[in-house]
Coordinates of C-alpha atoms in Angstrom, one line a residue:
M911 CA 88.1 90.4 113.5
K912 CA 87.6 86.8 112.2
T913 CA 89.3 85.5 109.1
S914 CA 85.9 84.1 108.1
D915 CA 84.6 87.7 108.0
F916 CA 86.5 88.0 104.7
Y917 CA 85.1 84.9 103.0
F918 CA 83.0 85.1 99.8
D919 CA 81.8 82.4 97.5
L920 CA 83.4 82.6 94.0
P921 CA 82.4 80.5 91.1
Q922 CA 85.4 78.6 89.7
E923 CA 84.7 79.7 86.2
L924 CA 85.4 83.4 87.2
I925 CA 89.0 82.6 88.2
A926 CA 91.0 83.7 85.2
Q927 CA 93.2 80.8 84.0
K928 CA 95.0 82.8 81.3
P929 CA 95.6 86.5 80.4
S930 CA 93.0 88.4 78.3
G931 CA 93.4 88.3 74.6
K932 CA 95.4 91.5 74.5
R933 CA 97.2 93.2 77.4
G934 CA 95.1 96.1 78.8
E935 CA 91.7 94.9 77.3
D936 CA 90.1 94.3 80.7
K937 CA 87.1 95.4 82.7
L938 CA 87.7 98.1 85.3
M939 CA 85.4 98.7 88.3
L940 CA 85.4 102.2 89.8
L941 CA 84.6 102.0 93.5
G942 CA 83.9 105.0 95.7
R943 CA 86.2 104.7 98.7
K944 CA 83.8 106.7 101.0
N945 CA 80.4 105.9 99.6
G946 CA 80.8 102.4 98.0
D947 CA 79.3 103.5 94.7
V948 CA 80.2 101.1 91.9
H949 CA 80.6 102.1 88.2
H950 CA 81.5 99.7 85.4
K951 CA 84.3 100.9 83.1
L952 CA 87.0 99.6 80.8
M953 CA 90.8 99.8 81.3
S954 CA 90.9 102.1 78.4
D955 CA 88.9 104.6 80.4
L956 CA 91.5 104.9 83.1
P957 CA 93.2 108.2 82.1
D958 CA 89.9 110.0 82.2
L959 CA 89.1 108.7 85.7
I960 CA 92.3 110.1 87.2
D961 CA 92.3 113.5 88.7
D962 CA 94.7 116.2 87.5
G963 CA 97.8 116.4 89.7
T964 CA 97.7 112.8 90.8
L965 CA 101.0 111.0 91.3
M966 CA 100.8 107.3 90.4
V967 CA 103.3 105.0 92.1
F968 CA 104.2 101.6 90.5
N969 CA 106.2 98.6 91.6
N970 CA 108.9 97.7 89.0
S971 CA 109.9 94.4 90.5
R972 CA 110.5 91.7 88.0
V973 CA 109.4 88.1 88.5
R974 CA 112.1 85.5 88.9
R975 CA 111.7 82.1 87.3
S976 CA 111.6 80.8 90.8
R977 CA 109.7 77.6 90.6
C978 CA 112.3 74.9 90.1
Y979 CA 112.1 71.1 90.1
G980 CA 114.9 69.0 91.5
I981 CA 115.4 65.2 91.5
K982 CA 116.3 63.6 94.8
T983 CA 119.5 61.7 94.0
T984 CA 118.8 58.7 96.2
S985 CA 115.2 58.0 95.0
G986 CA 114.7 59.8 91.7
R987 CA 111.7 61.5 93.2
E988 CA 110.9 64.9 91.8
Q989 CA 110.5 67.8 94.3
E990 CA 109.1 71.3 93.6
F991 CA 111.0 74.2 95.1
M992 CA 109.8 77.8 95.2
F993 CA 113.0 79.9 95.6
L994 CA 112.2 83.0 97.7
N995 CA 115.3 84.8 98.9
Q996 CA 119.0 84.5 99.5
I997 CA 120.2 83.8 103.0
G998 CA 123.5 85.5 104.0
V999 CA 125.9 87.3 101.7
E1000 CA 127.5 84.4 99.8
G1001 CA 124.6 83.8 97.6
D1002 CA 124.9 80.0 97.8
V1003 CA 122.1 79.4 100.3
W1004 CA 118.4 80.1 99.5
N1005 CA 115.2 80.0 101.4
T1006 CA 112.6 78.0 99.6
M1007 CA 109.0 76.9 100.1
V1008 CA 108.4 73.2 99.3
K1009 CA 105.5 70.9 98.8
G1010 CA 105.5 67.9 101.2
A1011 CA 108.1 69.6 103.4
K1012 CA 108.1 66.7 105.9
K1013 CA 109.9 64.5 103.4
V1014 CA 112.5 67.2 102.5
K1015 CA 115.1 66.6 105.2
P1016 CA 118.5 68.0 106.0
G1017 CA 121.1 66.0 104.0
N1018 CA 118.8 65.4 101.0
I1019 CA 120.5 66.2 97.7
Y1020 CA 118.6 67.4 94.7
K1021 CA 119.8 67.6 91.1
F1022 CA 118.4 70.3 88.8
P1023 CA 117.9 70.3 85.0
D1024 CA 121.3 71.8 84.3
G1025 CA 123.0 69.1 86.3
S1026 CA 123.8 71.3 89.4
E1027 CA 123.1 69.9 92.8
G1028 CA 121.9 71.5 96.1
V1029 CA 121.7 70.0 99.6
I1030 CA 119.1 70.7 102.3
I1031 CA 120.7 72.1 105.4
E1032 CA 119.7 72.4 109.0
S1033 CA 117.5 75.5 109.7
P1034 CA 115.9 75.3 113.2
E1035 CA 113.5 78.2 112.3
N1036 CA 112.1 76.1 109.4
E1037 CA 111.1 73.1 111.6
G1038 CA 107.3 72.5 111.3
T1039 CA 106.9 74.9 108.4
E1040 CA 106.7 74.7 104.6
F1041 CA 110.2 76.2 104.2
R1042 CA 113.6 74.7 103.7
S1043 CA 117.1 76.1 103.2
I1044 CA 119.1 74.7 100.3
K1045 CA 122.8 75.2 99.8
F1046 CA 124.8 75.0 96.5
P1047 CA 128.5 74.8 95.9
F1048 CA 128.4 78.1 94.0
R1049 CA 126.7 81.5 94.1
V1050 CA 123.3 81.2 92.5
M1051 CA 122.9 83.9 89.9
E1052 CA 119.9 84.9 87.8
D1053 CA 121.1 82.9 84.8
W1054 CA 120.7 79.8 86.9
F1055 CA 117.0 80.5 87.2
E1056 CA 116.8 81.1 83.5
R1057 CA 118.2 77.7 82.9
N1058 CA 116.3 75.8 85.6
G1059 CA 113.2 77.7 86.5
H1060 CA 109.6 78.2 85.6
I1061 CA 107.3 81.2 85.9
P1062 CA 105.7 80.9 89.3
L1063 CA 102.1 80.9 88.4
P1064 CA 99.8 81.0 91.5
P1065 CA 98.2 77.7 92.6
Y1066 CA 94.7 78.8 91.5
I1067 CA 95.9 78.8 87.9
R1068 CA 95.6 75.1 87.3
R1069 CA 98.0 74.6 84.4
E1070 CA 101.7 74.6 83.6
D1071 CA 103.4 77.8 82.6
T1072 CA 103.9 78.5 78.9
E1073 CA 106.0 80.8 76.8
V1074 CA 103.1 83.2 76.8
D1075 CA 103.3 83.5 80.6
G1076 CA 107.0 84.5 80.2
E1077 CA 105.8 87.7 78.7
R1078 CA 102.3 88.2 80.2
Y1079 CA 103.2 87.4 83.8
Q1080 CA 105.6 90.4 83.8
T1081 CA 104.6 94.1 83.8
V1082 CA 105.8 96.1 80.8
Y1083 CA 108.0 98.2 83.1
A1084 CA 109.5 95.3 85.1
K1085 CA 113.1 96.1 85.9
E1086 CA 114.5 94.8 89.2
T1087 CA 114.4 91.0 89.4
G1088 CA 113.5 89.5 92.7
S1089 CA 109.8 88.7 93.1
A1090 CA 108.4 85.2 93.7
A1091 CA 105.0 86.4 92.3
C1092 CA 104.0 89.2 90.0
P1093 CA 102.7 92.5 91.3
T1094 CA 99.7 91.8 89.2
A1095 CA 97.8 95.1 89.2
G1096 CA 100.5 96.4 86.9
L1097 CA 99.8 93.7 84.3
H1098 CA 96.9 95.9 83.0
F1099 CA 99.3 98.6 81.9
T1100 CA 100.6 98.8 78.3
E1101 CA 103.3 101.2 77.0
D1102 CA 100.5 103.0 75.2
M1103 CA 98.6 103.5 78.4
I1104 CA 101.6 104.8 80.2
S1105 CA 102.1 107.3 77.3
R1106 CA 98.5 108.4 77.6
L1107 CA 98.9 109.0 81.3
Q1108 CA 102.0 111.0 80.7
K1109 CA 100.4 113.1 78.0
K1110 CA 97.6 114.0 80.3
G1111 CA 100.1 115.3 82.8
I1112 CA 99.7 112.5 85.4
G1113 CA 102.8 112.0 87.5
L1114 CA 104.4 108.6 87.4
A1115 CA 107.0 107.1 89.8
W1116 CA 108.5 103.7 90.4
L1117 CA 109.6 101.9 93.5
T1118 CA 110.5 98.3 94.1
L1119 CA 109.1 95.7 96.5
H1120 CA 110.0 92.0 95.8
V1121 CA 106.9 90.0 96.4
G1122 CA 107.6 87.1 98.8
L1123 CA 106.0 84.7 101.2
G1124 CA 102.9 86.6 102.2
T1125 CA 101.5 86.2 98.7
F1126 CA 101.4 82.4 99.0
L1127 CA 100.6 81.7 102.6
P1128 CA 96.9 81.5 103.7
V1129 CA 95.7 83.2 106.9
R1130 CA 95.4 80.2 109.2
A1131 CA 94.6 82.1 112.4
E1132 CA 91.0 82.3 113.4
N1133 CA 91.5 85.9 114.5
I1134 CA 93.3 88.0 111.9
E1135 CA 95.2 90.0 114.5
Q1136 CA 97.2 86.7 115.2
H1137 CA 98.4 86.4 111.7
K1138 CA 102.1 87.2 111.1
M1139 CA 103.3 88.5 107.8
H1140 CA 106.7 87.4 106.4
E1141 CA 109.4 89.8 105.5
E1142 CA 109.6 91.5 102.1
F1143 CA 112.3 93.8 100.9
Y1144 CA 111.8 97.2 99.2
T1145 CA 113.6 100.2 97.8
V1146 CA 112.2 103.7 97.4
P1147 CA 114.6 105.8 95.3
Y1148 CA 115.3 109.2 97.0
D1149 CA 114.0 111.2 94.0
V1150 CA 110.7 109.2 94.2
A1151 CA 110.4 109.9 97.9
D1152 CA 110.9 113.6 97.1
K1153 CA 108.1 113.4 94.5
I1154 CA 105.7 111.8 96.9
N1155 CA 106.4 114.2 99.7
T1156 CA 106.1 117.2 97.4
A1157 CA 102.7 115.9 96.1
K1158 CA 101.5 115.4 99.7
K1159 CA 102.6 118.9 100.7
E1160 CA 100.7 120.3 97.7
G1161 CA 97.6 118.3 98.5
R1162 CA 97.8 116.2 95.3
P1163 CA 96.5 112.6 95.5
I1164 CA 98.9 109.6 95.7
L1165 CA 97.5 106.7 93.7
A1166 CA 99.2 103.4 94.5
V1167 CA 99.2 100.8 91.7
G1168 CA 98.9 97.5 93.4
T1169 CA 98.9 96.3 97.0
T1170 CA 102.7 96.0 96.9
S1171 CA 103.1 99.7 96.2
V1172 CA 100.7 100.3 99.1
R1173 CA 102.7 98.2 101.5
T1174 CA 105.9 99.9 100.4
L1175 CA 104.6 103.4 100.8
E1176 CA 103.0 102.7 104.2
S1177 CA 106.1 101.0 105.4
A1178 CA 108.6 103.6 104.3
C1179 CA 106.9 106.6 105.9
D1180 CA 106.9 108.1 109.4
E1181 CA 103.8 108.7 111.5
N1182 CA 103.1 112.0 109.6
G1183 CA 103.2 110.3 106.2
F1184 CA 106.6 111.6 105.3
V1185 CA 108.2 109.0 103.0
R1186 CA 111.9 108.1 103.5
G1187 CA 114.0 107.1 100.6
G1188 CA 116.3 104.1 100.7
S1189 CA 116.0 100.3 101.2
G1190 CA 114.3 98.4 104.0
S1191 CA 112.1 95.4 104.8
T1192 CA 108.5 95.2 106.0
H1193 CA 106.2 92.8 107.8
I1194 CA 103.3 95.3 107.5
F1195 CA 99.8 93.7 107.8
M1196 CA 96.9 96.1 107.0
Y1197 CA 93.3 95.2 108.0
P1198 CA 90.3 97.2 108.9
G1199 CA 91.2 99.8 111.5
Y1200 CA 94.5 100.6 109.9
K1201 CA 94.9 104.4 109.2
F1202 CA 96.6 105.1 105.8
K1203 CA 99.2 107.9 106.0
V1204 CA 100.4 108.1 102.4
V1205 CA 98.0 106.4 99.9
D1206 CA 94.9 108.3 98.9
Q1207 CA 93.7 106.1 96.0
M1208 CA 94.4 102.5 94.9
F1209 CA 94.4 100.5 91.6
T1210 CA 94.2 96.8 92.3
N1211 CA 93.0 93.4 91.1
F1212 CA 90.2 91.3 92.7
H1213 CA 91.7 89.2 95.5
T1214 CA 91.2 85.7 96.9
P1215 CA 88.8 85.0 99.8
E1216 CA 90.2 85.3 103.4
S1217 CA 93.5 86.7 102.1
T1218 CA 95.7 89.4 103.5
L1219 CA 95.3 91.3 100.2
L1220 CA 91.5 91.3 100.6
M1221 CA 91.9 92.5 104.2
L1222 CA 94.2 95.3 102.9
V1223 CA 91.7 96.7 100.4
S1224 CA 89.0 96.3 103.1
A1225 CA 91.1 98.5 105.4
F1226 CA 91.2 101.0 102.6
A1227 CA 87.6 101.1 101.5
S1228 CA 85.8 99.3 104.3
R1229 CA 84.9 95.6 104.4
E1230 CA 81.3 96.3 103.6
H1231 CA 82.1 98.3 100.4
I1232 CA 84.6 95.7 99.2
L1233 CA 82.4 92.7 99.7
N1234 CA 79.5 94.4 98.1
A1235 CA 81.6 95.4 95.1
Y1236 CA 82.9 91.8 94.9
S1237 CA 79.3 90.5 94.9
I1238 CA 78.5 92.9 92.1
A1239 CA 81.6 91.8 90.2
I1240 CA 80.5 88.2 90.5
N1241 CA 77.1 89.0 89.1
E1242 CA 78.6 90.9 86.2
K1243 CA 81.1 88.1 85.4
Y1244 CA 84.3 90.0 86.2
R1245 CA 87.4 87.8 86.0
F1246 CA 89.2 87.4 89.3
F1247 CA 92.8 87.2 90.6
S1248 CA 96.2 87.6 88.8
Y1249 CA 95.0 87.4 85.2
G1250 CA 91.6 88.9 85.9
D1251 CA 90.0 92.4 85.8
A1252 CA 90.9 95.5 87.8
M1253 CA 89.4 98.0 90.3
L1254 CA 90.1 101.6 90.9
I1255 CA 89.3 102.8 94.4
K1256 CA 89.0 106.6 94.8

């Protein structure tokens, strides 16, 4: 398939630039996975739309303040770094994505707001890419990011981060720090909503996938089969794996909250859909033709044109159903992307 097969024209004014006035007060589109039927709901309707016995699976990864600005010591020029993951076990070398990577060369030293300095080191695998490795004279801990970092808002949000984003660009159940972007489907859930789901008897479970490079990188290949996903790390607690496998054996639906939960579940299972507990990494890329082994239903946001996330939901509900639903959403003035409205596919 062609990357261009997943293009749609989106008016700029429908790209949500800030969160809704109150968390959870968003539109919710209900999409029939098999028939493509569309119904317009509100997020507050969600508990009534979920079948009894359903197990909902959430990603509890917490967003790191991973956008950091360093000053090149020889020129005074500011450089933006997106810190992605540690390299090695010492914790002093990090893989970063940088703007204007050609100018960020081995040996360059950058000073960060707290006075600490990092040096760009040789990484042959990064040549010709947006990525650079930076080494510090100490182990970089989370408090370093709290002192030096900013909330890594996506590039389509055309403003600087604020104190509001510090709260609203995290899910209410965020626990395990490590993501370079928020698993945004979860932003719609409030503590009250989780309580309502529990009171209805809906099963809830949490796993962790730290959102990484794939969220930021466009699909540059003309044919989607040629696109390579970058590695992301996940953990499925053993008791959560047991819950999922029990639900599958009993014929109860698995509802994945967000594409990150989908990627984790489909990566952590065997060919029969049996989910293995523990930690691992994934390069999984799902596009039409992929056969889902674990996930039966999906709660998600509206995604960017020609993105791997749009391809994933198209694999789940068919490209035709998804693009038709997106066309309807545009006509009905739904808000798109991270701070936008939501979709339930079942």
